[in-house]
mmCIF file of C-alpha atoms in Angstrom:
data_model
loop_
_atom_site.group_PDB
_atom_site.id
_atom_site.type_symbol
_atom_site.label_atom_id
_atom_site.label_comp_id
_atom_site.label_asym_id
_atom_site.label_seq_id
_atom_site.Cartn_x
_atom_site.Cartn_y
_atom_site.Cartn_z
ATOM 1 C CA MET A 1407 -23.144 2.981 -7.438
ATOM 2 C CA GLY A 1408 -23.874 5.804 -9.845
ATOM 3 C CA GLU A 1409 -27.399 6.631 -10.866
ATOM 4 C CA GLY A 1410 -28.652 4.589 -13.773
ATOM 5 C CA VAL A 1411 -26.089 1.818 -13.413
ATOM 6 C CA ASP A 1412 -27.479 -1.707 -13.490
ATOM 7 C CA GLU A 1413 -25.915 -3.337 -10.461
ATOM 8 C CA ALA A 1414 -26.059 -6.878 -11.882
ATOM 9 C CA GLY A 1415 -22.642 -6.486 -13.451
ATOM 10 C CA TRP A 1416 -20.749 -5.058 -16.417
ATOM 11 C CA ASP A 1417 -20.800 -5.645 -20.151
ATOM 12 C CA VAL A 1418 -17.947 -7.736 -21.569
ATOM 13 C CA GLU A 1419 -15.568 -5.730 -23.730
ATOM 14 C CA PRO A 1420 -15.155 -7.147 -27.286
ATOM 15 C CA GLY A 1421 -11.965 -9.135 -27.636
ATOM 16 C CA ASP A 1422 -11.282 -9.333 -23.916
ATOM 17 C CA GLU A 1423 -9.552 -12.654 -23.102
ATOM 18 C CA ILE A 1424 -11.737 -12.956 -20.021
ATOM 19 C CA GLU A 1425 -14.799 -13.467 -22.250
ATOM 20 C CA PRO A 1426 -14.604 -17.318 -22.364
ATOM 21 C CA VAL A 1427 -14.588 -17.434 -18.542
ATOM 22 C CA VAL A 1428 -17.601 -15.125 -18.353
ATOM 23 C CA GLN A 1429 -19.395 -17.304 -20.926
ATOM 24 C CA ALA A 1430 -18.571 -20.437 -18.941
ATOM 25 C CA VAL A 1431 -19.974 -18.873 -15.751
ATOM 26 C CA GLY A 1432 -23.137 -17.897 -17.654
ATOM 27 C CA ARG A 1433 -23.608 -21.426 -18.939
ATOM 28 C CA LEU A 1434 -23.045 -22.830 -15.442
ATOM 29 C CA LEU A 1435 -25.644 -20.435 -14.019
ATOM 30 C CA LYS A 1436 -28.138 -21.650 -16.594
ATOM 31 C CA VAL A 1437 -27.371 -25.311 -15.857
ATOM 32 C CA CYS A 1438 -27.764 -24.758 -12.088
ATOM 33 C CA ARG A 1439 -30.985 -22.798 -12.598
ATOM 34 C CA GLU A 1440 -32.537 -25.475 -14.801
ATOM 35 C CA ALA A 1441 -31.412 -28.264 -12.487
ATOM 36 C CA ALA A 1442 -33.161 -26.461 -9.618
ATOM 37 C CA GLY A 1443 -36.321 -26.140 -11.702
ATOM 38 C CA VAL A 1444 -36.221 -22.333 -11.500
ATOM 39 C CA SER A 1445 -37.323 -20.157 -14.405
ATOM 40 C CA VAL A 1446 -35.503 -17.070 -15.568
ATOM 41 C CA PRO A 1447 -38.215 -14.740 -14.210
ATOM 42 C CA GLU A 1448 -38.138 -16.555 -10.852
ATOM 43 C CA LEU A 1449 -34.377 -16.222 -10.571
ATOM 44 C CA GLY A 1450 -34.527 -12.591 -11.586
ATOM 45 C CA GLU A 1451 -37.153 -11.856 -8.962
ATOM 46 C CA ALA A 1452 -35.171 -13.654 -6.287
ATOM 47 C CA MET A 1453 -31.954 -11.782 -7.192
ATOM 48 C CA GLY A 1454 -33.716 -8.451 -7.640
ATOM 49 C CA TYR A 1455 -32.934 -8.100 -11.355
ATOM 50 C CA GLY A 1456 -34.928 -8.142 -14.566
ATOM 51 C CA GLU A 1457 -35.406 -11.199 -16.731
ATOM 52 C CA ASP A 1458 -33.434 -9.607 -19.581
ATOM 53 C CA MET A 1459 -30.413 -9.124 -17.321
ATOM 54 C CA ILE A 1460 -30.425 -12.727 -16.158
ATOM 55 C CA ARG A 1461 -30.580 -13.893 -19.782
ATOM 56 C CA LYS A 1462 -27.701 -11.588 -20.647
ATOM 57 C CA ILE A 1463 -25.571 -13.065 -17.868
ATOM 58 C CA GLU A 1464 -26.447 -16.615 -18.898
ATOM 59 C CA ARG A 1465 -25.319 -16.044 -22.471
ATOM 60 C CA GLY A 1466 -22.014 -14.517 -21.322
ATOM 61 C CA ALA A 1467 -22.641 -10.959 -22.442
ATOM 62 C CA ARG A 1468 -22.622 -9.568 -18.899
ATOM 63 C CA ILE A 1469 -20.050 -10.031 -16.147
ATOM 64 C CA PRO A 1470 -21.990 -10.938 -13.004
ATOM 65 C CA ARG A 1471 -21.103 -9.271 -9.769
ATOM 66 C CA PRO A 1472 -19.446 -11.690 -7.290
ATOM 67 C CA GLU A 1473 -22.253 -11.124 -4.747
ATOM 68 C CA LEU A 1474 -24.838 -12.177 -7.377
ATOM 69 C CA LEU A 1475 -23.041 -15.499 -7.812
ATOM 70 C CA ASP A 1476 -22.923 -15.970 -4.068
ATOM 71 C CA ARG A 1477 -26.647 -15.380 -3.656
ATOM 72 C CA ALA A 1478 -27.558 -17.466 -6.702
ATOM 73 C CA ASP A 1479 -25.433 -20.333 -5.381
ATOM 74 C CA THR A 1480 -27.438 -20.355 -2.159
ATOM 75 C CA PHE A 1481 -30.822 -19.883 -3.860
ATOM 76 C CA LEU A 1482 -30.209 -22.600 -6.481
ATOM 77 C CA LYS A 1483 -28.466 -24.956 -4.040
ATOM 78 C CA ALA A 1484 -25.491 -25.109 -6.393
ATOM 79 C CA GLN A 1485 -23.201 -26.558 -3.690
ATOM 80 C CA GLY A 1486 -20.497 -23.939 -4.214
ATOM 81 C CA HIS A 1487 -20.102 -24.400 -7.958
ATOM 82 C CA LEU A 1488 -21.174 -20.816 -8.736
ATOM 83 C CA ARG A 1489 -19.439 -19.376 -5.678
ATOM 84 C CA ALA A 1490 -16.174 -20.907 -6.896
ATOM 85 C CA PHE A 1491 -16.010 -18.285 -9.654
ATOM 86 C CA THR A 1492 -16.351 -15.250 -7.442
ATOM 87 C CA GLU A 1493 -12.610 -14.396 -7.516
ATOM 88 C CA ASP A 1494 -12.553 -14.745 -11.306
ATOM 89 C CA MET A 1495 -15.476 -12.348 -11.614
ATOM 90 C CA LYS A 1496 -13.842 -9.862 -9.245
ATOM 91 C CA LYS A 1497 -10.930 -9.667 -11.656
ATOM 92 C CA ALA A 1498 -13.147 -9.721 -14.761
ATOM 93 C CA ARG A 1499 -15.141 -6.691 -13.689
ATOM 94 C CA TYR A 1500 -12.168 -4.401 -14.297
ATOM 95 C CA PRO A 1501 -11.281 -3.279 -17.859
ATOM 96 C CA LYS A 1502 -8.507 -5.270 -19.518
ATOM 97 C CA LYS A 1503 -5.956 -2.460 -19.416
ATOM 98 C CA VAL A 1504 -6.641 -1.933 -15.703
ATOM 99 C CA ARG A 1505 -6.154 -5.621 -14.952
ATOM 100 C CA GLU A 1506 -2.854 -5.640 -16.798
ATOM 101 C CA LEU A 1507 -1.601 -2.560 -14.976
ATOM 102 C CA ALA A 1508 -2.746 -3.882 -11.593
ATOM 103 C CA GLU A 1509 -0.912 -7.149 -12.240
ATOM 104 C CA MET A 1510 2.352 -5.320 -12.895
ATOM 105 C CA GLU A 1511 1.914 -3.008 -9.943
ATOM 106 C CA GLY A 1512 1.242 -6.060 -7.811
ATOM 107 C CA ARG A 1513 4.689 -7.470 -8.703
ATOM 108 C CA ALA A 1514 6.658 -4.241 -8.409
ATOM 109 C CA VAL A 1515 9.139 -3.660 -5.606
ATOM 110 C CA GLU A 1516 9.758 -0.053 -6.599
ATOM 111 C CA MET A 1517 7.624 2.490 -8.473
ATOM 112 C CA LEU A 1518 8.801 5.768 -9.927
ATOM 113 C CA LEU A 1519 5.784 7.870 -10.937
ATOM 114 C CA TYR A 1520 5.863 11.355 -12.462
ATOM 115 C CA SER A 1521 2.536 13.007 -13.285
ATOM 116 C CA ASN A 1522 2.310 16.307 -15.143
ATOM 117 C CA HIS A 1523 -1.389 16.946 -15.846
ATOM 118 C CA ASN A 1524 -3.432 14.995 -13.272
ATOM 119 C CA ILE A 1525 -2.900 13.603 -9.804
ATOM 120 C CA HIS A 1526 -1.639 10.030 -10.152
ATOM 121 C CA GLY A 1527 -4.345 7.381 -10.039
ATOM 122 C CA LEU A 1528 -2.817 5.648 -7.018
ATOM 123 C CA LEU A 1529 -3.136 8.925 -5.085
ATOM 124 C CA GLN A 1530 -6.668 9.786 -6.149
ATOM 125 C CA THR A 1531 -9.659 9.748 -3.829
ATOM 126 C CA GLU A 1532 -12.800 8.109 -5.189
ATOM 127 C CA GLU A 1533 -14.657 11.393 -5.544
ATOM 128 C CA TYR A 1534 -11.718 13.053 -7.319
ATOM 129 C CA ALA A 1535 -11.354 10.083 -9.675
ATOM 130 C CA ARG A 1536 -15.071 10.115 -10.445
ATOM 131 C CA ALA A 1537 -14.996 13.826 -11.260
ATOM 132 C CA LEU A 1538 -11.883 13.380 -13.386
ATOM 133 C CA LEU A 1539 -13.335 10.479 -15.369
ATOM 134 C CA ARG A 1540 -16.433 12.562 -16.064
ATOM 135 C CA THR A 1541 -14.275 15.093 -17.949
ATOM 136 C CA TRP A 1542 -13.206 12.546 -20.569
ATOM 137 C CA ARG A 1543 -14.606 12.793 -24.105
ATOM 138 C CA PRO A 1544 -16.337 10.970 -25.587
ATOM 139 C CA ALA A 1545 -18.075 10.653 -22.249
ATOM 140 C CA TYR A 1546 -18.219 7.289 -20.491
ATOM 141 C CA SER A 1547 -21.616 5.738 -20.025
ATOM 142 C CA PRO A 1548 -22.639 5.406 -16.346
ATOM 143 C CA ASP A 1549 -21.760 1.715 -16.556
ATOM 144 C CA GLN A 1550 -18.351 2.354 -18.082
ATOM 145 C CA LEU A 1551 -17.567 5.087 -15.600
ATOM 146 C CA GLU A 1552 -18.384 2.870 -12.601
ATOM 147 C CA ARG A 1553 -16.260 0.073 -14.037
ATOM 148 C CA MET A 1554 -13.272 2.342 -14.621
ATOM 149 C CA LEU A 1555 -13.690 3.847 -11.163
ATOM 150 C CA ALA A 1556 -13.857 0.437 -9.474
ATOM 151 C CA GLY A 1557 -10.689 -0.631 -11.275
ATOM 152 C CA ARG A 1558 -8.817 2.496 -10.281
ATOM 153 C CA MET A 1559 -9.798 2.151 -6.623
ATOM 154 C CA ALA A 1560 -8.894 -1.572 -6.569
ATOM 155 C CA ARG A 1561 -5.359 -0.754 -7.694
ATOM 156 C CA LYS A 1562 -4.794 1.097 -4.430
ATOM 157 C CA SER A 1563 -4.606 -2.239 -2.619
ATOM 158 C CA VAL A 1564 -0.917 -2.161 -3.607
ATOM 159 C CA PHE A 1565 -0.389 0.085 -0.549
ATOM 160 C CA ASP A 1566 -1.569 -2.775 1.673
ATOM 161 C CA ARG A 1567 1.018 -5.286 0.457
ATOM 162 C CA SER A 1568 3.518 -6.640 2.952
ATOM 163 C CA PRO A 1569 6.249 -5.789 2.332
ATOM 164 C CA ALA A 1570 4.965 -2.783 0.382
ATOM 165 C CA PRO A 1571 6.848 -1.540 -2.677
ATOM 166 C CA GLU A 1572 8.846 1.680 -2.443
ATOM 167 C CA PHE A 1573 6.982 4.555 -4.033
ATOM 168 C CA SER A 1574 8.385 7.786 -5.448
ATOM 169 C CA PHE A 1575 5.774 10.259 -6.683
ATOM 170 C CA VAL A 1576 6.563 13.564 -8.383
ATOM 171 C CA GLN A 1577 3.530 15.763 -9.037
ATOM 172 C CA GLU A 1578 3.571 18.919 -11.123
ATOM 173 C CA GLU A 1579 2.284 21.924 -9.198
ATOM 174 C CA VAL A 1580 -0.654 22.440 -11.589
ATOM 175 C CA THR A 1581 -2.084 19.008 -10.727
ATOM 176 C CA LEU A 1582 -2.429 20.146 -7.115
ATOM 177 C CA ARG A 1583 -4.195 23.382 -7.982
ATOM 178 C CA ARG A 1584 -6.721 22.387 -10.684
ATOM 179 C CA PRO A 1585 -10.112 22.108 -8.876
ATOM 180 C CA VAL A 1586 -11.312 18.921 -10.490
ATOM 181 C CA GLY A 1587 -14.870 18.395 -9.281
ATOM 182 C CA ASP A 1588 -14.899 21.506 -7.135
ATOM 183 C CA THR A 1589 -12.850 23.202 -4.458
ATOM 184 C CA MET A 1590 -14.005 20.853 -1.695
ATOM 185 C CA VAL A 1591 -13.174 17.795 -3.792
ATOM 186 C CA LEU A 1592 -9.693 19.214 -4.305
ATOM 187 C CA ARG A 1593 -9.348 20.033 -0.589
ATOM 188 C CA ARG A 1594 -10.157 16.443 0.417
ATOM 189 C CA GLN A 1595 -7.818 15.194 -2.291
ATOM 190 C CA LEU A 1596 -4.887 17.246 -0.988
ATOM 191 C CA GLU A 1597 -5.632 16.081 2.539
ATOM 192 C CA HIS A 1598 -5.515 12.509 1.291
ATOM 193 C CA ILE A 1599 -2.183 13.092 -0.408
ATOM 194 C CA LEU A 1600 -0.738 14.452 2.816
ATOM 195 C CA ALA A 1601 -1.891 11.336 4.626
ATOM 196 C CA VAL A 1602 -0.408 8.985 2.021
ATOM 197 C CA ALA A 1603 2.864 10.882 2.125
ATOM 198 C CA GLN A 1604 3.216 9.917 5.792
ATOM 199 C CA LEU A 1605 3.547 6.219 4.906
ATOM 200 C CA PRO A 1606 7.129 5.086 5.506
ATOM 201 C CA PHE A 1607 7.507 3.616 2.018
ATOM 202 C CA VAL A 1608 6.177 6.690 0.153
ATOM 203 C CA GLU A 1609 8.249 9.644 -0.972
ATOM 204 C CA LEU A 1610 6.233 12.455 -2.532
ATOM 205 C CA GLN A 1611 7.646 15.537 -4.234
ATOM 206 C CA VAL A 1612 6.220 18.574 -5.989
ATOM 207 C CA MET A 1613 7.672 20.050 -9.154
ATOM 208 C CA PRO A 1614 7.044 23.832 -9.049
ATOM 209 C CA THR A 1615 5.779 25.404 -12.249
ATOM 210 C CA ALA A 1616 8.714 27.817 -12.056
ATOM 211 C CA ARG A 1617 11.119 24.936 -12.828
ATOM 212 C CA ALA A 1618 11.023 25.537 -16.552
ATOM 213 C CA ASN A 1619 13.856 23.338 -17.730
ATOM 214 C CA HIS A 1620 13.365 19.703 -16.767
ATOM 215 C CA PRO A 1621 12.855 16.536 -18.862
ATOM 216 C CA GLY A 1622 9.256 15.983 -17.793
ATOM 217 C CA THR A 1623 7.913 18.277 -20.502
ATOM 218 C CA GLY A 1624 7.384 15.231 -22.728
ATOM 219 C CA GLY A 1625 4.662 13.852 -20.487
ATOM 220 C CA ARG A 1626 4.079 11.315 -17.744
ATOM 221 C CA ILE A 1627 6.784 8.849 -16.735
ATOM 222 C CA GLN A 1628 6.188 5.513 -15.042
ATOM 223 C CA VAL A 1629 8.894 3.013 -14.110
ATOM 224 C CA LEU A 1630 8.104 -0.213 -12.264
ATOM 225 C CA LYS A 1631 10.978 -2.367 -11.021
ATOM 226 C CA PHE A 1632 10.537 -6.066 -10.143
ATOM 227 C CA ALA A 1633 12.309 -8.355 -7.679
ATOM 228 C CA ASP A 1634 14.140 -10.264 -10.432
ATOM 229 C CA GLY A 1635 15.910 -7.139 -11.627
ATOM 230 C CA THR A 1636 13.667 -6.546 -14.637
ATOM 231 C CA GLY A 1637 11.329 -3.641 -15.074
ATOM 232 C CA MET A 1638 8.650 -1.933 -17.157
ATOM 233 C CA GLY A 1639 8.416 1.688 -18.122
ATOM 234 C CA ARG A 1640 6.163 4.023 -20.019
ATOM 235 C CA THR A 1641 6.205 7.656 -21.057
ATOM 236 C CA ASP A 1642 3.921 9.812 -23.144
ATOM 237 C CA GLY A 1643 6.823 11.320 -25.056
ATOM 238 C CA ASP A 1644 8.669 8.284 -26.466
ATOM 239 C CA PHE A 1645 8.131 4.677 -27.579
ATOM 240 C CA SER A 1646 4.666 5.622 -28.944
ATOM 241 C CA GLY A 1647 3.427 5.594 -25.338
ATOM 242 C CA ARG A 1648 3.759 1.798 -25.198
ATOM 243 C CA PRO A 1649 5.217 -0.122 -22.231
ATOM 244 C CA VAL A 1650 8.902 -0.928 -22.667
ATOM 245 C CA SER A 1651 11.147 -3.365 -20.841
ATOM 246 C CA HIS A 1652 14.473 -3.281 -22.722
ATOM 247 C CA PRO A 1653 17.322 -2.216 -20.354
ATOM 248 C CA ARG A 1654 18.430 0.550 -22.728
ATOM 249 C CA GLN A 1655 14.942 2.059 -22.832
ATOM 250 C CA LEU A 1656 14.551 1.760 -19.074
ATOM 251 C CA ARG A 1657 17.863 3.577 -18.593
ATOM 252 C CA VAL A 1658 16.492 6.522 -20.581
ATOM 253 C CA LEU A 1659 13.431 6.704 -18.320
ATOM 254 C CA ASP A 1660 15.541 6.250 -15.184
ATOM 255 C CA LEU A 1661 17.767 9.144 -16.300
ATOM 256 C CA ARG A 1662 14.822 11.450 -16.925
ATOM 257 C CA TYR A 1663 13.130 10.549 -13.681
ATOM 258 C CA GLY A 1664 16.331 11.028 -11.733
ATOM 259 C CA ILE A 1665 16.715 14.560 -13.071
ATOM 260 C CA ILE A 1666 13.058 15.367 -12.371
ATOM 261 C CA ARG A 1667 13.411 14.029 -8.836
ATOM 262 C CA ALA A 1668 16.509 16.139 -8.239
ATOM 263 C CA GLN A 1669 14.914 19.348 -9.533
ATOM 264 C CA ALA A 1670 11.649 18.923 -7.606
ATOM 265 C CA LEU A 1671 11.119 20.204 -4.069
ATOM 266 C CA THR A 1672 12.370 17.867 -1.347
ATOM 267 C CA PRO A 1673 9.752 15.665 0.342
ATOM 268 C CA GLU A 1674 9.730 17.975 3.368
ATOM 269 C CA GLU A 1675 9.394 21.113 1.221
ATOM 270 C CA SER A 1676 6.664 19.397 -0.791
ATOM 271 C CA LEU A 1677 4.532 18.709 2.289
ATOM 272 C CA VAL A 1678 4.812 22.338 3.302
ATOM 273 C CA PHE A 1679 3.867 23.379 -0.235
ATOM 274 C CA ILE A 1680 0.736 21.218 -0.240
ATOM 275 C CA GLU A 1681 -0.268 22.473 3.206
ATOM 276 C CA GLN A 1682 0.088 26.029 1.895
ATOM 277 C CA ALA A 1683 -2.018 25.167 -1.168
ATOM 278 C CA LEU A 1684 -4.688 23.783 1.184
ATOM 279 C CA GLY A 1685 -4.701 26.988 3.126
ATOM 280 C CA GLU A 1686 -5.325 28.958 -0.054
ATOM 281 C CA LEU A 1687 -8.506 27.003 -0.931
#
């Protein structure tokens, strides 16, 4: 974890629908603690956290880490009642928008992903993602940064699905050359992209900067297609950046992505391009 981050958990975001569950877990922790005749300071000492943090968890203002619930269940002899909420807290620890995106990606059978200013989140290494998140302003607190980073890394489990969805990535050349973090971070990031591109269900292409006239100038494009024939799409340029699912809107995004895909380098040419970019670092 990052320096200065309290490892007991994460603060609950105001208005997050997960808040009632976090509050229920906090109340249950308090009930189990009191039933065991354990004081807040004693529980804090046993768990390795301060008294204030335990109180914050008990009143539902802090999302406990799953491992904290597991250890507290054993220490308080809670007979699995606390441990039963570990999966809920694993989901709760990610920001709401990350949970929603991960849920949709988890249902997708095909993903069309065009990125024009950063390497796509599903392709990012942890060190690249951390460096990238540190560039945002206003700056994330250490706690917020770690939470965003954990959510981004968790989304990559979509590659482990069986059967895996079909991925099509198109990356603008500039995203592969900007040394986010530093040159070595970028080098390891490009090596990771080359490895991901070898997966049989991944097609990765590069859009050279010299391709001046293509419909990606409006911003990122994301289209997720589901098994029932429906889909969800998003673009920076239209629909106020909101997710859309109407067939007419999805056709617009499909059309744009198809043109981008056709104008980009082929997958084979793209791998050669990235290898050459690596050699220049």
